[in-house]
CSV table of C-alpha atoms in Angstrom, one decimal:
chain,number,residue,atom,x,y,z
A,1,MET,CA,-15.7,0.5,-18.3
A,2,LEU,CA,-12.1,1.8,-17.7
A,3,ASN,CA,-11.4,4.7,-19.6
A,4,GLN,CA,-8.5,3.7,-18.9
A,5,PRO,CA,-6.6,0.2,-19.4
A,6,LEU,CA,-4.5,-1.3,-17.0
A,7,PRO,CA,-0.9,-0.7,-17.8
A,8,PRO,CA,1.4,-3.2,-18.4
A,9,THR,CA,3.3,-5.2,-15.2
A,10,ALA,CA,7.1,-6.2,-14.4
A,11,THR,CA,8.0,-9.0,-12.7
A,12,ILE,CA,10.5,-9.2,-9.9
A,13,LEU,CA,11.1,-12.8,-8.6
A,14,ASN,CA,7.6,-13.8,-9.9
A,15,VAL,CA,5.6,-11.3,-8.7
A,16,LYS,CA,3.7,-8.5,-10.5
A,17,VAL,CA,3.8,-5.0,-10.7
A,18,HIS,CA,2.0,-2.7,-11.9
A,19,ALA,CA,3.5,0.3,-14.0
A,20,LEU,CA,2.5,3.1,-14.1
A,21,THR,CA,2.8,6.7,-12.5
A,22,THR,CA,1.1,8.4,-9.2
A,23,LYS,CA,-1.3,10.5,-11.9
A,24,GLN,CA,-2.2,7.1,-13.7
A,25,THR,CA,-3.0,5.7,-9.5
A,26,LEU,CA,-5.1,8.3,-8.8
A,27,ALA,CA,-7.2,7.9,-12.1
A,28,LEU,CA,-7.4,4.9,-11.7
A,29,ILE,CA,-8.5,4.7,-8.1
A,30,GLU,CA,-11.2,7.9,-9.5
A,31,GLN,CA,-12.5,4.9,-11.9
A,32,PHE,CA,-12.3,2.3,-9.5
A,33,ILE,CA,-14.3,4.8,-7.6
A,34,ALA,CA,-17.0,4.8,-9.7
A,35,SER,CA,-17.4,1.1,-11.3
A,36,GLY,CA,-18.7,1.0,-7.9
A,37,GLN,CA,-17.7,-2.8,-8.0
A,38,PRO,CA,-14.5,-3.9,-4.7
A,39,HIS,CA,-10.8,-3.8,-5.6
A,40,GLN,CA,-7.9,-4.4,-3.7
A,41,LEU,CA,-4.0,-2.7,-4.3
A,42,THR,CA,-1.2,-3.2,-2.9
A,43,THR,CA,1.8,-0.9,-1.9
A,44,THR,CA,4.6,-3.4,-3.1
A,45,ASN,CA,7.9,-2.7,-2.1
A,46,PRO,CA,10.7,-5.0,-1.9
A,47,GLU,CA,10.1,-6.4,1.4
A,48,PHE,CA,7.0,-7.0,0.3
A,49,VAL,CA,8.3,-9.1,-2.3
A,50,VAL,CA,10.8,-11.2,-0.3
A,51,ASP,CA,8.1,-12.6,1.7
A,52,ALA,CA,6.1,-13.5,-1.4
A,53,GLN,CA,9.0,-15.5,-2.0
A,54,ARG,CA,7.9,-18.3,1.0
A,55,ASP,CA,4.4,-17.5,1.3
A,56,GLU,CA,2.2,-18.4,-2.0
A,57,THR,CA,-0.7,-17.2,-0.3
A,58,PHE,CA,0.4,-13.9,-0.4
A,59,ARG,CA,2.2,-13.7,-4.0
A,60,HIS,CA,-0.9,-15.1,-5.2
A,61,ILE,CA,-2.9,-11.9,-3.5
A,62,ILE,CA,0.1,-9.4,-4.9
A,63,ASN,CA,-0.4,-11.1,-8.4
A,64,SER,CA,-4.4,-11.1,-8.1
A,65,ALA,CA,-4.7,-7.2,-7.5
A,66,ALA,CA,-6.4,-4.8,-9.4
A,67,LEU,CA,-3.4,-2.6,-9.2
A,68,SER,CA,0.0,-3.9,-7.4
A,69,LEU,CA,1.9,-0.5,-6.6
A,70,PRO,CA,5.5,0.1,-7.0
A,71,ASP,CA,6.7,1.0,-3.5
A,72,GLY,CA,10.0,1.2,-3.4
A,73,ILE,CA,12.9,2.5,-5.5
A,74,GLY,CA,14.8,-1.3,-5.6
A,75,LEU,CA,11.5,-2.6,-7.5
A,76,LEU,CA,12.5,0.0,-10.4
A,77,LYS,CA,16.4,-0.5,-10.3
A,78,ALA,CA,15.5,-4.7,-10.2
A,79,ALA,CA,13.2,-4.4,-13.2
A,80,ARG,CA,15.5,-1.9,-15.4
A,81,PHE,CA,18.2,-5.0,-14.3
A,82,LEU,CA,16.2,-7.4,-14.8
A,83,ASP,CA,14.7,-6.2,-18.7
A,84,THR,CA,11.2,-6.5,-17.2
A,85,THR,CA,8.8,-4.1,-17.9
A,86,PRO,CA,10.1,-0.5,-16.8
A,87,LEU,CA,8.8,1.1,-13.9
A,88,PRO,CA,8.2,4.7,-14.6
A,89,GLU,CA,7.9,5.8,-11.0
A,90,ARG,CA,7.5,5.1,-6.9
A,91,VAL,CA,4.0,5.1,-5.8
A,92,ALA,CA,4.5,5.8,-1.9
A,93,GLY,CA,1.1,4.0,-0.3
A,94,SER,CA,2.8,6.6,2.7
A,95,ASP,CA,2.4,9.8,0.3
A,96,LEU,CA,-0.8,7.7,-0.9
A,97,VAL,CA,-3.2,8.5,1.7
A,98,GLY,CA,-2.5,12.2,1.6
A,99,GLN,CA,-3.8,12.5,-2.1
A,100,LEU,CA,-6.2,9.7,-1.0
A,101,ALA,CA,-7.6,12.4,1.2
A,102,ASP,CA,-7.3,15.2,-1.3
A,103,LEU,CA,-9.4,13.4,-3.7
A,104,SER,CA,-11.6,12.6,-0.9
A,105,HIS,CA,-11.7,16.9,0.5
A,106,ARG,CA,-12.3,17.7,-3.7
A,107,HIS,CA,-15.3,15.3,-5.3
A,108,GLY,CA,-16.9,13.7,-1.2
A,109,TYR,CA,-15.4,10.4,-1.9
A,110,ARG,CA,-16.5,8.5,2.0
A,111,ILE,CA,-12.8,7.3,3.0
A,112,PHE,CA,-12.5,4.6,6.5
A,113,PHE,CA,-9.4,4.4,8.3
A,114,LEU,CA,-8.7,0.9,10.0
A,115,GLY,CA,-5.7,-0.8,11.6
A,116,ALA,CA,-3.0,1.1,13.7
A,117,GLN,CA,-2.4,1.5,17.6
A,118,GLU,CA,-5.3,3.0,19.2
A,119,GLY,CA,-6.0,6.2,18.7
A,120,VAL,CA,-3.3,6.7,16.0
A,121,ALA,CA,-6.1,7.5,13.1
A,122,GLU,CA,-8.1,9.6,14.6
A,123,GLN,CA,-4.9,11.6,15.4
A,124,ALA,CA,-3.7,11.2,11.5
A,125,ILE,CA,-7.2,12.1,10.5
A,126,ALA,CA,-6.8,15.7,12.7
A,127,LYS,CA,-3.7,16.9,10.9
A,128,LEU,CA,-5.7,15.3,7.6
A,129,ARG,CA,-8.2,17.4,8.0
A,130,GLN,CA,-5.7,21.0,8.7
A,131,ARG,CA,-4.7,20.4,4.8
A,132,TYR,CA,-8.0,19.0,3.5
A,133,PRO,CA,-11.1,20.5,5.8
A,134,GLN,CA,-14.0,19.0,3.7
A,135,LEU,CA,-12.0,15.1,4.3
A,136,GLN,CA,-15.2,12.8,4.2
A,137,VAL,CA,-14.9,10.6,7.1
A,138,ALA,CA,-16.9,7.2,6.6
A,139,GLY,CA,-15.5,5.5,10.3
A,140,CYS,CA,-12.1,5.2,11.9
A,141,TYR,CA,-11.5,1.8,14.6
A,142,ALA,CA,-8.0,0.4,15.6
A,143,GLY,CA,-9.5,-3.5,15.6
A,144,SER,CA,-6.8,-6.5,14.6
A,145,PRO,CA,-7.4,-9.0,11.1
A,146,SER,CA,-7.6,-11.6,13.6
A,147,LEU,CA,-9.6,-14.1,12.7
A,148,GLU,CA,-11.8,-14.2,16.4
A,149,GLU,CA,-12.1,-10.8,15.7
A,150,ASN,CA,-13.3,-10.5,11.8
A,151,GLU,CA,-17.4,-10.4,12.1
A,152,ALA,CA,-17.3,-7.5,14.3
A,153,LEU,CA,-15.3,-5.8,12.1
A,154,LEU,CA,-17.4,-5.8,9.2
A,155,GLN,CA,-20.4,-5.1,11.2
A,156,ARG,CA,-18.5,-1.5,11.9
A,157,ILE,CA,-17.1,-0.9,8.6
A,158,LEU,CA,-20.7,-1.8,6.2
A,159,PRO,CA,-22.7,0.2,7.6
A,160,THR,CA,-20.5,3.0,6.6
A,161,ARG,CA,-20.3,2.6,2.9
A,162,PRO,CA,-17.3,4.0,2.2
A,163,ASP,CA,-15.7,4.5,-1.0
A,164,ILE,CA,-12.7,3.6,-0.1
A,165,LEU,CA,-11.1,1.6,2.4
A,166,LEU,CA,-7.5,2.2,4.5
A,167,VAL,CA,-5.9,-1.4,6.5
A,168,ALA,CA,-3.0,-0.4,8.3
A,169,TYR,CA,-2.2,-3.7,9.9
A,170,GLY,CA,1.7,-4.0,8.1
A,171,HIS,CA,2.1,-6.6,5.5
A,172,PRO,CA,1.2,-9.3,5.1
A,173,LYS,CA,-1.9,-9.4,7.7
A,174,GLN,CA,-3.2,-6.2,5.9
A,175,ASP,CA,-3.4,-7.7,2.8
A,176,LYS,CA,-4.8,-11.2,3.6
A,177,TRP,CA,-7.3,-9.6,5.3
A,178,ILE,CA,-8.6,-7.8,2.3
A,179,ALA,CA,-8.6,-10.2,0.3
A,180,ARG,CA,-10.2,-12.6,3.0
A,181,ASN,CA,-13.1,-10.2,2.9
A,182,LEU,CA,-13.5,-7.9,-0.1
A,183,GLU,CA,-16.1,-9.5,-1.6
A,184,ARG,CA,-18.5,-9.0,1.7
A,185,LEU,CA,-17.0,-5.6,1.8
A,186,GLN,CA,-17.9,-4.6,-2.0
A,187,ILE,CA,-15.2,-1.5,-1.2
A,188,PRO,CA,-14.9,0.3,-4.5
A,189,VAL,CA,-10.9,0.9,-3.6
A,190,CYS,CA,-9.3,-1.5,-0.4
A,191,ILE,CA,-5.5,-1.1,0.0
A,192,GLY,CA,-3.0,-1.8,3.2
A,193,VAL,CA,-1.1,1.5,4.2
A,194,GLY,CA,1.2,0.0,6.5
A,195,GLY,CA,3.2,2.4,8.6
A,196,SER,CA,1.4,5.8,7.4
A,197,PHE,CA,-1.2,6.5,10.2
A,198,ASP,CA,1.9,6.4,11.9
A,199,PHE,CA,3.6,9.3,9.5
A,200,LEU,CA,0.4,11.3,9.7
A,201,ALA,CA,0.0,11.3,13.2
A,202,GLY,CA,3.7,11.7,13.4
A,203,THR,CA,4.2,9.0,16.2
A,204,SER,CA,6.4,7.9,13.7
A,205,LYS,CA,8.8,10.2,11.4
A,206,ARG,CA,9.9,9.5,8.0
A,207,ALA,CA,13.1,10.1,6.5
A,208,PRO,CA,13.7,13.7,5.9
A,209,ARG,CA,12.5,14.7,2.1
A,210,TRP,CA,16.3,15.0,1.2
A,211,LEU,CA,16.6,11.0,2.4
A,212,GLN,CA,13.7,10.2,0.4
A,213,GLN,CA,15.0,12.3,-2.9
A,214,LEU,CA,18.5,9.9,-2.0
A,215,HIS,CA,16.7,6.8,-1.9
A,216,LEU,CA,18.2,6.4,2.0
A,217,GLU,CA,14.5,6.3,3.6
A,218,TRP,CA,16.4,2.8,4.6
A,219,LEU,CA,19.1,4.0,6.8
A,220,HIS,CA,17.4,6.6,8.2
A,221,ARG,CA,15.0,4.0,9.4
A,222,LEU,CA,17.8,1.6,11.1
A,223,VAL,CA,19.5,4.6,12.6
A,224,THR,CA,16.2,5.3,14.2
A,225,GLN,CA,14.9,2.2,14.9
A,226,PRO,CA,17.9,-0.5,14.8
A,227,TRP,CA,15.2,-2.9,16.1
A,228,ARG,CA,13.7,-3.2,12.4
A,229,TRP,CA,17.3,-4.7,11.2
A,230,ARG,CA,15.8,-7.8,9.8
A,231,ARG,CA,12.9,-6.4,7.8
A,232,ILE,CA,15.8,-3.4,6.5
A,233,TRP,CA,18.0,-6.4,5.4
A,234,LYS,CA,14.6,-8.6,4.2
A,235,ALA,CA,14.7,-5.2,1.7
A,236,VAL,CA,18.1,-4.4,0.6
A,237,PRO,CA,20.3,-6.4,1.2
A,238,TYR,CA,18.9,-10.1,1.1
A,239,PHE,CA,16.3,-8.3,-2.1
A,240,SER,CA,19.6,-7.3,-3.9
A,241,TRP,CA,20.8,-10.8,-4.3
A,242,LEU,CA,17.6,-12.7,-5.0
A,243,VAL,CA,17.2,-10.3,-7.8
A,244,LEU,CA,21.0,-11.3,-8.7
A,245,ARG,CA,20.5,-14.6,-8.6
A,246,GLN,CA,17.4,-14.1,-11.5
A,247,LYS,CA,19.7,-12.2,-13.6
A,248,LEU,CA,22.6,-14.9,-13.3
A,249,ASN,CA,20.2,-17.6,-13.9
A,250,GLN,CA,18.4,-16.2,-17.1
A,251,LYS,CA,21.7,-16.3,-18.2
């Protein structure tokens, strides 16, 4: 039984996002681990919401997740603009990996790192262990979310019996892979974490802290990774247009 009830959700363009803080998120994750039951978490950001408009399967996965985390300042602003349930703060997936490593360091939770390019997860783990020397790593593997490799992935993960599975295949592949395998995995906490391993390993650079505080990470990505302009277009101007259109339709 959960000691802390699940928070209410905001609905943005028919996608549910839980109204919770990082502190509440970590408390619920500990409760999920204590329960022993499998839970899927999504790190929902504006790009997720845009893609979910055309991908009904992806939208269902987000809306059915144990927690749909508000990973984007655009979601907080959209919730306020649409007069839905307020979202108190951003819960960034990139930061959450380090916070989960801290929980592992302090409580002995076992974490499996799945995804990213060959060798990246190992580099990320090495960086995390510099800060959290008692980090408990159940295993790591790059692998692929393809159906052809599905059984091989499961056979690598299942014997390690992790408490937390971090999947870094990018959305929606990571989220669909988790949803497809959640019942077989029986891992208490399964989270898609996108490019977090690359940030930790240093193979990709996050925006400077001051740009993060100004909510301009998208601008840093546009300058440093201009080939991602289509994704940035979806996450910023196109998402804003969809929210405005929904607001106008409410009147």
